[in-house]
């Protein structure tokens, strides 16, 4: 089954410290993985994606994610957190089972709270 | 470019009432999607349209209908609203040409059914 899990409902980190938001996935075949961010009262915005190649993917706002095939993980990271990074983060995997379009399966979301 | 726009932003309905949520995109995208967002459940796909003229059910289609009016517009209709449909609804679009394409989201419609 195609699925994605975000094991933490909330992550708390102090400003200036590194942050990690965890994501694990289950897919058949090669995974297409995404991270999106949602600020309050807004729609989701794309951060980064992994398709193939380098396991470390760099994205918007200084975020990066590390793809680990053996652990089936795609954790989101940032070396130094900002208060403005506080938001809801979604991991997602492309559902490749159907041929009638490219659906995406989203995790439940992790709320990141960065304290000044 | 406005990107993906949705109307209305907020709506309160009584049980049994009907309404249509409107969505439009100006990015010439082929694929469009409707999701609902509920606390602790992430986004769940209601319906999607891979290309103009086609629509398919997603994970939670019951109680909803959709129309892909043209390439730009994709509407979601609630024929007889129920309290369980209280949610935030997001429309999204993507190029649809590859497995790696990115989705672009509208600002959402917050719907309350009393």
mmCIF file of N, CA, C and O in Angstrom, chain A residues 32 34 36 38 41-46 49 51 88 90 94 96 98 100-109, chain B residues 33 35 37 40-43 45 48 50 56-58 90 96-107 110:
data_model
loop_
_atom_site.group_PDB
_atom_site.id
_atom_site.type_symbol
_atom_site.label_atom_id
_atom_site.label_comp_id
_atom_site.label_asym_id
_atom_site.label_seq_id
_atom_site.Cartn_x
_atom_site.Cartn_y
_atom_site.Cartn_z
ATOM 1 N N UNK A 32 8.336 8.948 -5.152
ATOM 2 C CA UNK A 32 8.372 10.371 -5.461
ATOM 3 C C UNK A 32 7.844 11.066 -4.211
ATOM 4 O O UNK A 32 6.674 10.941 -3.880
ATOM 5 N N UNK A 34 7.569 14.417 -1.380
ATOM 6 C CA UNK A 34 7.396 15.864 -1.348
ATOM 7 C C UNK A 34 7.278 16.342 0.110
ATOM 8 O O UNK A 34 6.818 15.603 0.980
ATOM 9 N N UNK A 36 5.503 19.841 1.902
ATOM 10 C CA UNK A 36 4.746 21.070 1.743
ATOM 11 C C UNK A 36 4.638 21.740 3.109
ATOM 12 O O UNK A 36 4.645 21.081 4.150
ATOM 13 N N UNK A 38 2.312 24.697 5.411
ATOM 14 C CA UNK A 38 1.073 25.469 5.477
ATOM 15 C C UNK A 38 1.170 26.474 6.605
ATOM 16 O O UNK A 38 1.278 26.100 7.782
ATOM 17 N N UNK A 41 -4.062 29.882 8.070
ATOM 18 C CA UNK A 41 -5.101 30.391 7.171
ATOM 19 C C UNK A 41 -4.636 30.508 5.723
ATOM 20 O O UNK A 41 -5.110 31.381 4.981
ATOM 21 N N UNK A 42 -3.723 29.653 5.330
ATOM 22 C CA UNK A 42 -3.239 29.659 3.949
ATOM 23 C C UNK A 42 -3.315 28.251 3.370
ATOM 24 O O UNK A 42 -3.444 27.256 4.091
ATOM 25 N N UNK A 43 -3.203 28.179 2.067
ATOM 26 C CA UNK A 43 -3.078 26.885 1.417
ATOM 27 C C UNK A 43 -1.662 26.349 1.542
ATOM 28 O O UNK A 43 -0.764 27.031 2.006
ATOM 29 N N UNK A 44 -1.471 25.109 1.128
ATOM 30 C CA UNK A 44 -0.144 24.493 1.198
ATOM 31 C C UNK A 44 0.774 25.086 0.143
ATOM 32 O O UNK A 44 0.343 25.436 -0.960
ATOM 33 N N UNK A 45 2.054 25.165 0.513
ATOM 34 C CA UNK A 45 3.076 25.631 -0.424
ATOM 35 C C UNK A 45 4.148 24.560 -0.561
ATOM 36 O O UNK A 45 4.561 23.967 0.435
ATOM 37 N N UNK A 46 4.617 24.358 -1.755
ATOM 38 C CA UNK A 46 5.658 23.379 -2.034
ATOM 39 C C UNK A 46 6.995 23.822 -1.446
ATOM 40 O O UNK A 46 7.384 24.985 -1.560
ATOM 41 N N UNK A 49 11.219 18.382 -3.225
ATOM 42 C CA UNK A 49 10.808 17.045 -3.622
ATOM 43 C C UNK A 49 12.035 16.195 -3.945
ATOM 44 O O UNK A 49 13.100 16.716 -4.311
ATOM 45 N N UNK A 51 13.067 12.993 -6.392
ATOM 46 C CA UNK A 51 12.667 12.154 -7.520
ATOM 47 C C UNK A 51 13.690 11.033 -7.690
ATOM 48 O O UNK A 51 13.374 9.849 -7.678
ATOM 49 N N UNK A 88 2.653 24.356 9.810
ATOM 50 C CA UNK A 88 2.269 22.946 9.711
ATOM 51 C C UNK A 88 2.950 22.361 8.483
ATOM 52 O O UNK A 88 2.840 22.919 7.387
ATOM 53 N N UNK A 90 3.728 19.106 5.904
ATOM 54 C CA UNK A 90 3.169 17.864 5.390
ATOM 55 C C UNK A 90 4.179 17.151 4.503
ATOM 56 O O UNK A 90 4.747 17.754 3.587
ATOM 57 N N UNK A 94 3.811 10.436 -3.973
ATOM 58 C CA UNK A 94 3.008 10.304 -5.180
ATOM 59 C C UNK A 94 2.479 8.884 -5.277
ATOM 60 O O UNK A 94 3.224 7.921 -5.135
ATOM 61 N N UNK A 96 1.457 6.004 -7.344
ATOM 62 C CA UNK A 96 1.759 5.582 -8.708
ATOM 63 C C UNK A 96 0.922 4.396 -9.161
ATOM 64 O O UNK A 96 1.161 3.829 -10.222
ATOM 65 N N UNK A 98 -2.310 4.259 -10.005
ATOM 66 C CA UNK A 98 -3.330 4.450 -11.025
ATOM 67 C C UNK A 98 -2.724 5.080 -12.264
ATOM 68 O O UNK A 98 -1.666 5.699 -12.209
ATOM 69 N N UNK A 100 -4.796 7.052 -14.264
ATOM 70 C CA UNK A 100 -5.699 8.134 -14.622
ATOM 71 C C UNK A 100 -5.330 9.460 -14.008
ATOM 72 O O UNK A 100 -6.180 10.277 -13.738
ATOM 73 N N UNK A 101 -4.084 9.679 -13.751
ATOM 74 C CA UNK A 101 -3.659 10.922 -13.122
ATOM 75 C C UNK A 101 -2.705 10.638 -11.992
ATOM 76 O O UNK A 101 -2.611 9.516 -11.509
ATOM 77 N N UNK A 102 -2.021 11.664 -11.543
ATOM 78 C CA UNK A 102 -0.994 11.469 -10.524
ATOM 79 C C UNK A 102 -1.478 11.986 -9.184
ATOM 80 O O UNK A 102 -1.271 13.137 -8.839
ATOM 81 N N UNK A 103 -2.121 11.122 -8.443
ATOM 82 C CA UNK A 103 -2.617 11.502 -7.133
ATOM 83 C C UNK A 103 -1.471 11.542 -6.132
ATOM 84 O O UNK A 103 -0.455 10.883 -6.295
ATOM 85 N N UNK A 104 -1.688 12.298 -5.071
ATOM 86 C CA UNK A 104 -0.700 12.443 -4.004
ATOM 87 C C UNK A 104 -1.331 12.069 -2.684
ATOM 88 O O UNK A 104 -2.456 12.457 -2.395
ATOM 89 N N UNK A 105 -0.583 11.317 -1.880
ATOM 90 C CA UNK A 105 -1.043 10.924 -0.556
ATOM 91 C C UNK A 105 -0.286 11.746 0.474
ATOM 92 O O UNK A 105 0.949 11.763 0.476
ATOM 93 N N UNK A 106 -1.030 12.430 1.346
ATOM 94 C CA UNK A 106 -0.429 13.311 2.338
ATOM 95 C C UNK A 106 -0.414 12.657 3.711
ATOM 96 O O UNK A 106 -1.329 11.922 4.080
ATOM 97 N N UNK A 107 0.635 12.983 4.476
ATOM 98 C CA UNK A 107 0.664 12.608 5.872
ATOM 99 C C UNK A 107 -0.270 13.486 6.682
ATOM 100 O O UNK A 107 -0.879 14.421 6.156
ATOM 101 N N UNK A 108 -0.378 13.176 7.968
ATOM 102 C CA UNK A 108 -1.309 13.905 8.831
ATOM 103 C C UNK A 108 -0.806 15.294 9.195
ATOM 104 O O UNK A 108 -1.571 16.120 9.684
ATOM 105 N N UNK A 109 0.471 15.532 8.976
ATOM 106 C CA UNK A 109 1.022 16.849 9.272
ATOM 107 C C UNK A 109 1.727 16.894 10.621
ATOM 108 O O UNK A 109 1.344 16.196 11.570
ATOM 109 N N UNK B 33 -7.632 19.220 -8.386
ATOM 110 C CA UNK B 33 -7.937 18.347 -7.261
ATOM 111 C C UNK B 33 -8.780 19.096 -6.229
ATOM 112 O O UNK B 33 -8.633 20.298 -6.055
ATOM 113 N N UNK B 35 -9.488 18.666 -2.075
ATOM 114 C CA UNK B 35 -9.144 18.002 -0.818
ATOM 115 C C UNK B 35 -9.987 18.590 0.313
ATOM 116 O O UNK B 35 -10.417 19.731 0.249
ATOM 117 N N UNK B 37 -9.475 19.105 4.586
ATOM 118 C CA UNK B 37 -8.484 19.046 5.660
ATOM 119 C C UNK B 37 -9.200 19.053 6.995
ATOM 120 O O UNK B 37 -9.932 19.986 7.318
ATOM 121 N N UNK B 40 -5.695 16.478 12.465
ATOM 122 C CA UNK B 40 -5.105 15.167 12.706
ATOM 123 C C UNK B 40 -5.222 14.182 11.562
ATOM 124 O O UNK B 40 -4.751 13.045 11.678
ATOM 125 N N UNK B 41 -5.823 14.614 10.451
ATOM 126 C CA UNK B 41 -6.035 13.666 9.348
ATOM 127 C C UNK B 41 -5.352 14.110 8.068
ATOM 128 O O UNK B 41 -5.490 13.463 7.037
ATOM 129 N N UNK B 42 -4.675 15.205 8.110
ATOM 130 C CA UNK B 42 -3.996 15.666 6.914
ATOM 131 C C UNK B 42 -4.985 16.054 5.831
ATOM 132 O O UNK B 42 -6.109 16.461 6.113
ATOM 133 N N UNK B 43 -4.559 15.935 4.612
ATOM 134 C CA UNK B 43 -5.426 16.233 3.471
ATOM 135 C C UNK B 43 -5.924 14.926 2.878
ATOM 136 O O UNK B 43 -5.138 14.012 2.626
ATOM 137 N N UNK B 45 -8.115 13.332 -0.362
ATOM 138 C CA UNK B 45 -8.565 13.654 -1.708
ATOM 139 C C UNK B 45 -10.037 13.293 -1.876
ATOM 140 O O UNK B 45 -10.436 12.160 -1.608
ATOM 141 N N UNK B 48 -10.699 14.260 -8.199
ATOM 142 C CA UNK B 48 -9.685 14.904 -9.006
ATOM 143 C C UNK B 48 -10.052 14.810 -10.476
ATOM 144 O O UNK B 48 -10.893 13.995 -10.871
ATOM 145 N N UNK B 50 -7.859 14.559 -13.914
ATOM 146 C CA UNK B 50 -6.523 14.433 -14.494
ATOM 147 C C UNK B 50 -6.351 15.347 -15.699
ATOM 148 O O UNK B 50 -5.253 15.842 -15.974
ATOM 149 N N UNK B 56 -12.480 11.801 -11.500
ATOM 150 C CA UNK B 56 -12.407 10.506 -10.820
ATOM 151 C C UNK B 56 -12.532 10.688 -9.334
ATOM 152 O O UNK B 56 -12.165 11.737 -8.786
ATOM 153 N N UNK B 57 -13.035 9.654 -8.681
ATOM 154 C CA UNK B 57 -13.190 9.690 -7.238
ATOM 155 C C UNK B 57 -11.834 9.554 -6.551
ATOM 156 O O UNK B 57 -10.948 8.847 -7.018
ATOM 157 N N UNK B 58 -11.742 10.225 -5.420
ATOM 158 C CA UNK B 58 -10.575 10.089 -4.574
ATOM 159 C C UNK B 58 -10.886 9.206 -3.386
ATOM 160 O O UNK B 58 -11.657 8.256 -3.484
ATOM 161 N N UNK B 90 -9.706 22.536 0.145
ATOM 162 C CA UNK B 90 -8.654 23.099 -0.691
ATOM 163 C C UNK B 90 -8.759 22.561 -2.099
ATOM 164 O O UNK B 90 -8.918 21.364 -2.317
ATOM 165 N N UNK B 96 0.369 17.935 -14.375
ATOM 166 C CA UNK B 96 -0.181 16.630 -14.716
ATOM 167 C C UNK B 96 0.592 15.877 -15.765
ATOM 168 O O UNK B 96 0.176 14.804 -16.197
ATOM 169 N N UNK B 97 1.718 16.420 -16.184
ATOM 170 C CA UNK B 97 2.452 15.795 -17.279
ATOM 171 C C UNK B 97 3.448 14.748 -16.802
ATOM 172 O O UNK B 97 3.921 13.937 -17.596
ATOM 173 N N UNK B 98 3.784 14.775 -15.511
ATOM 174 C CA UNK B 98 4.783 13.819 -15.023
ATOM 175 C C UNK B 98 4.479 13.424 -13.588
ATOM 176 O O UNK B 98 3.744 14.113 -12.882
ATOM 177 N N UNK B 99 5.100 12.334 -13.168
ATOM 178 C CA UNK B 99 4.901 11.839 -11.805
ATOM 179 C C UNK B 99 5.504 12.765 -10.761
ATOM 180 O O UNK B 99 5.177 12.684 -9.591
ATOM 181 N N UNK B 100 6.394 13.633 -11.177
ATOM 182 C CA UNK B 100 7.086 14.481 -10.210
ATOM 183 C C UNK B 100 6.533 15.906 -10.157
ATOM 184 O O UNK B 100 7.118 16.769 -9.529
ATOM 185 N N UNK B 101 5.406 16.156 -10.824
ATOM 186 C CA UNK B 101 4.937 17.539 -10.851
ATOM 187 C C UNK B 101 4.445 17.982 -9.476
ATOM 188 O O UNK B 101 4.020 17.190 -8.653
ATOM 189 N N UNK B 102 4.519 19.275 -9.260
ATOM 190 C CA UNK B 102 4.194 19.896 -7.986
ATOM 191 C C UNK B 102 2.753 20.380 -8.008
ATOM 192 O O UNK B 102 2.264 20.843 -9.041
ATOM 193 N N UNK B 103 2.087 20.299 -6.866
ATOM 194 C CA UNK B 103 0.734 20.820 -6.770
ATOM 195 C C UNK B 103 0.754 22.245 -6.214
ATOM 196 O O UNK B 103 1.550 22.576 -5.341
ATOM 197 N N UNK B 104 -0.160 23.059 -6.730
ATOM 198 C CA UNK B 104 -0.325 24.429 -6.274
ATOM 199 C C UNK B 104 -1.711 24.546 -5.658
ATOM 200 O O UNK B 104 -2.695 24.136 -6.281
ATOM 201 N N UNK B 105 -1.762 25.107 -4.458
ATOM 202 C CA UNK B 105 -2.998 25.121 -3.687
ATOM 203 C C UNK B 105 -3.634 26.506 -3.624
ATOM 204 O O UNK B 105 -2.950 27.527 -3.586
ATOM 205 N N UNK B 106 -4.963 26.494 -3.568
ATOM 206 C CA UNK B 106 -5.700 27.706 -3.299
ATOM 207 C C UNK B 106 -5.702 28.015 -1.804
ATOM 208 O O UNK B 106 -5.198 27.226 -1.005
ATOM 209 N N UNK B 107 -6.300 29.137 -1.404
ATOM 210 C CA UNK B 107 -6.285 29.568 -0.004
ATOM 211 C C UNK B 107 -7.262 28.822 0.886
ATOM 212 O O UNK B 107 -7.202 28.946 2.108
ATOM 213 N N UNK B 110 -13.437 27.621 4.264
ATOM 214 C CA UNK B 110 -13.787 27.066 5.576
ATOM 215 C C UNK B 110 -15.297 26.917 5.636
ATOM 216 O O UNK B 110 -16.035 27.903 5.616
#
